[in-house]
Amino acid sequence: MDANLVLLAIVVVTALSFDFTNGFHDTANAMATSIATGALRPKVAVALSAVLNFVGAFLSLKVAATIATGIVETGAVTLTVVFAGLVGGLAWNLVTWYFGIPSSSSHALIGGVVGATLISAGASAVKGAEIVSHVLVPAVLAPLAAILVATVGTYLVYVLTAKVPGKVRDRGFKYGQIGSASLVSLAHGTNDAQKTMGIITLALIASGAIGKDAGTPTWVIATSATAIALGTYLGGWRVIRTLGKGLTDIETPQGFAAESSSAAVIFASSHFGFPLSTTHVCTGSVIGSGIGKRLAQVRWHVAGKMAAAWLITLPAAGMVGALAWAGANLIGGSLGVAVVFLIALLLSGGLYLASRRRPVNADNVNDEWTGRVASVPAVRERAA
């Protein structure tokens, strides 16, 4: 079998693995507040989110185009670079999932690719201006916009329903949350599934399988949509718990306002082709929902830990991507990539086994927040 074909196959499998982790890592973005308020049962929430993520992946390809051609020079990219970048993004996804930190899968992927490109081809191969305008600026503005919109929305919701009986209001907003959470899931599919499509397209260009100006093949769209949907269905319960219970205690009006704000910002980002961090947006919306409700408590120390993780996402994933490229390049060829792939697989398995010691699942995800993601007593595990 042709060595280049084997290498391409490993890259595609790694990309779909990243897409899978993107799904369960970011389930919290769409469903954490609906699960926290009881608007949807945990298993129903992740199943609904999975279906809508799959559908959303087919609605827009602008973000995929940005990832494929707008971050690094395609002429300087090899399959080994793409593989190493994916390893960097995958590593950051798994580490932050283990600690229950809602971090950006988008920035992890971009950081990994940029790190691998820097060490392999130099700074000239990185499109610095595009990264600033399409990645860094939205990374700052998007959560701030989400906080502002959710704060105003939450305040107005409570003012406008002040004379409505509490039970009637809560029941109405529970139904509203089903719609707003569904919109966030659909929006997530239009943005996050595109990144894997873009990276596989980049790999196909680097291998010569398709031309530089070719569009994203249909099979890439379908497999990427399926991978993120499957990951979503498993439910990243550790991150769901942090976002739904750790930042603030959420009532149904707050959940509705937060989800509606997130959907609006993410859809706008997908329309303009920005590879936005849905995590940053949804976290900002949850914080805004806490600020907008009088006397609500926002746990700023939890928010601070998240912000610290956001700041180091790009460089941390970049370092792993660079190390992965260096290791694969040292051994050389398809063998080098295969060895790094096996090492990454073993480390991922070890992290998963470590998480089973103090599992978080659909049964305990809504337990009272005690300051730690997995501080609740271990129960029989049902899902990842």
PDB file of N, CA and C in Angstrom, residues 15-47:
ATOM      1  N   ALA A  15      -8.307  13.332  12.657  1.00  0.00           N
ATOM      2  CA  ALA A  15      -9.198  14.479  12.522  1.00  0.00           C
ATOM      3  C   ALA A  15     -10.598  14.145  13.011  1.00  0.00           C
ATOM      4  N   LEU A  16     -11.094  12.975  12.647  1.00  0.00           N
ATOM      5  CA  LEU A  16     -12.433  12.579  13.090  1.00  0.00           C
ATOM      6  C   LEU A  16     -12.449  12.296  14.597  1.00  0.00           C
ATOM      7  N   SER A  17     -11.333  11.823  15.136  1.00  0.00           N
ATOM      8  CA  SER A  17     -11.220  11.644  16.593  1.00  0.00           C
ATOM      9  C   SER A  17     -11.298  12.999  17.290  1.00  0.00           C
ATOM     10  N   PHE A  18     -10.619  14.000  16.723  1.00  0.00           N
ATOM     11  CA  PHE A  18     -10.705  15.345  17.275  1.00  0.00           C
ATOM     12  C   PHE A  18     -12.145  15.845  17.211  1.00  0.00           C
ATOM     13  N   ASP A  19     -12.814  15.607  16.098  1.00  0.00           N
ATOM     14  CA  ASP A  19     -14.204  16.029  15.924  1.00  0.00           C
ATOM     15  C   ASP A  19     -15.099  15.376  16.968  1.00  0.00           C
ATOM     16  N   PHE A  20     -14.835  14.103  17.247  1.00  0.00           N
ATOM     17  CA  PHE A  20     -15.587  13.367  18.258  1.00  0.00           C
ATOM     18  C   PHE A  20     -15.415  14.012  19.635  1.00  0.00           C
ATOM     19  N   THR A  21     -14.165  14.322  20.004  1.00  0.00           N
ATOM     20  CA  THR A  21     -13.932  14.973  21.300  1.00  0.00           C
ATOM     21  C   THR A  21     -14.528  16.371  21.325  1.00  0.00           C
ATOM     22  N   ASN A  22     -14.521  17.049  20.175  1.00  0.00           N
ATOM     23  CA  ASN A  22     -15.150  18.367  20.074  1.00  0.00           C
ATOM     24  C   ASN A  22     -16.631  18.256  20.427  1.00  0.00           C
ATOM     25  N   GLY A  23     -17.256  17.151  19.991  1.00  0.00           N
ATOM     26  CA  GLY A  23     -18.669  16.946  20.266  1.00  0.00           C
ATOM     27  C   GLY A  23     -18.957  16.783  21.743  1.00  0.00           C
ATOM     28  N   PHE A  24     -18.259  15.852  22.420  1.00  0.00           N
ATOM     29  CA  PHE A  24     -18.591  15.652  23.829  1.00  0.00           C
ATOM     30  C   PHE A  24     -18.029  16.753  24.718  1.00  0.00           C
ATOM     31  N   HIS A  25     -16.960  17.419  24.262  1.00  0.00           N
ATOM     32  CA  HIS A  25     -16.407  18.529  25.037  1.00  0.00           C
ATOM     33  C   HIS A  25     -17.359  19.717  25.019  1.00  0.00           C
ATOM     34  N   ASP A  26     -18.032  19.933  23.875  1.00  0.00           N
ATOM     35  CA  ASP A  26     -18.840  21.141  23.706  1.00  0.00           C
ATOM     36  C   ASP A  26     -20.338  20.919  23.845  1.00  0.00           C
ATOM     37  N   THR A  27     -20.758  19.703  24.240  1.00  0.00           N
ATOM     38  CA  THR A  27     -22.177  19.482  24.515  1.00  0.00           C
ATOM     39  C   THR A  27     -22.680  20.492  25.540  1.00  0.00           C
ATOM     40  N   ALA A  28     -21.812  20.824  26.485  1.00  0.00           N
ATOM     41  CA  ALA A  28     -22.185  21.768  27.546  1.00  0.00           C
ATOM     42  C   ALA A  28     -22.614  23.111  26.987  1.00  0.00           C
ATOM     43  N   ASN A  29     -22.029  23.515  25.872  1.00  0.00           N
ATOM     44  CA  ASN A  29     -22.358  24.824  25.318  1.00  0.00           C
ATOM     45  C   ASN A  29     -23.844  24.961  25.026  1.00  0.00           C
ATOM     46  N   ALA A  30     -24.431  23.889  24.505  1.00  0.00           N
ATOM     47  CA  ALA A  30     -25.831  23.947  24.113  1.00  0.00           C
ATOM     48  C   ALA A  30     -26.774  23.540  25.235  1.00  0.00           C
ATOM     49  N   MET A  31     -26.392  22.554  26.034  1.00  0.00           N
ATOM     50  CA  MET A  31     -27.365  21.915  26.905  1.00  0.00           C
ATOM     51  C   MET A  31     -27.121  22.067  28.400  1.00  0.00           C
ATOM     52  N   ALA A  32     -26.017  22.651  28.820  1.00  0.00           N
ATOM     53  CA  ALA A  32     -25.721  22.724  30.256  1.00  0.00           C
ATOM     54  C   ALA A  32     -26.811  23.453  31.028  1.00  0.00           C
ATOM     55  N   THR A  33     -27.277  24.588  30.502  1.00  0.00           N
ATOM     56  CA  THR A  33     -28.280  25.362  31.241  1.00  0.00           C
ATOM     57  C   THR A  33     -29.639  24.672  31.237  1.00  0.00           C
ATOM     58  N   SER A  34     -30.011  24.020  30.140  1.00  0.00           N
ATOM     59  CA  SER A  34     -31.291  23.299  30.097  1.00  0.00           C
ATOM     60  C   SER A  34     -31.286  22.106  31.048  1.00  0.00           C
ATOM     61  N   ILE A  35     -30.131  21.450  31.166  1.00  0.00           N
ATOM     62  CA  ILE A  35     -30.009  20.337  32.108  1.00  0.00           C
ATOM     63  C   ILE A  35     -30.034  20.863  33.545  1.00  0.00           C
ATOM     64  N   ALA A  36     -29.339  21.979  33.786  1.00  0.00           N
ATOM     65  CA  ALA A  36     -29.253  22.539  35.138  1.00  0.00           C
ATOM     66  C   ALA A  36     -30.619  22.995  35.650  1.00  0.00           C
ATOM     67  N   THR A  37     -31.458  23.553  34.774  1.00  0.00           N
ATOM     68  CA  THR A  37     -32.778  24.048  35.199  1.00  0.00           C
ATOM     69  C   THR A  37     -33.850  22.974  35.184  1.00  0.00           C
ATOM     70  N   GLY A  38     -33.523  21.804  34.626  1.00  0.00           N
ATOM     71  CA  GLY A  38     -34.512  20.737  34.548  1.00  0.00           C
ATOM     72  C   GLY A  38     -35.436  20.848  33.357  1.00  0.00           C
ATOM     73  N   ALA A  39     -35.137  21.761  32.430  1.00  0.00           N
ATOM     74  CA  ALA A  39     -35.978  21.906  31.244  1.00  0.00           C
ATOM     75  C   ALA A  39     -35.943  20.646  30.389  1.00  0.00           C
ATOM     76  N   LEU A  40     -34.800  19.974  30.382  1.00  0.00           N
ATOM     77  CA  LEU A  40     -34.652  18.728  29.645  1.00  0.00           C
ATOM     78  C   LEU A  40     -33.923  17.707  30.525  1.00  0.00           C
ATOM     79  N   ARG A  41     -34.334  16.462  30.434  1.00  0.00           N
ATOM     80  CA  ARG A  41     -33.600  15.414  31.126  1.00  0.00           C
ATOM     81  C   ARG A  41     -32.242  15.247  30.459  1.00  0.00           C
ATOM     82  N   PRO A  42     -31.197  14.925  31.222  1.00  0.00           N
ATOM     83  CA  PRO A  42     -29.841  14.883  30.660  1.00  0.00           C
ATOM     84  C   PRO A  42     -29.707  14.069  29.387  1.00  0.00           C
ATOM     85  N   LYS A  43     -30.221  12.838  29.367  1.00  0.00           N
ATOM     86  CA  LYS A  43     -30.068  11.994  28.190  1.00  0.00           C
ATOM     87  C   LYS A  43     -30.842  12.530  26.988  1.00  0.00           C
ATOM     88  N   VAL A  44     -32.026  13.074  27.251  1.00  0.00           N
ATOM     89  CA  VAL A  44     -32.821  13.665  26.168  1.00  0.00           C
ATOM     90  C   VAL A  44     -32.097  14.875  25.598  1.00  0.00           C
ATOM     91  N   ALA A  45     -31.489  15.661  26.472  1.00  0.00           N
ATOM     92  CA  ALA A  45     -30.790  16.877  26.042  1.00  0.00           C
ATOM     93  C   ALA A  45     -29.633  16.558  25.102  1.00  0.00           C
ATOM     94  N   VAL A  46     -28.811  15.576  25.472  1.00  0.00           N
ATOM     95  CA  VAL A  46     -27.650  15.276  24.621  1.00  0.00           C
ATOM     96  C   VAL A  46     -28.074  14.613  23.311  1.00  0.00           C
ATOM     97  N   ALA A  47     -29.163  13.828  23.331  1.00  0.00           N
ATOM     98  CA  ALA A  47     -29.651  13.220  22.091  1.00  0.00           C
ATOM     99  C   ALA A  47     -30.172  14.295  21.136  1.00  0.00           C
TER     100      ALA A  47
END
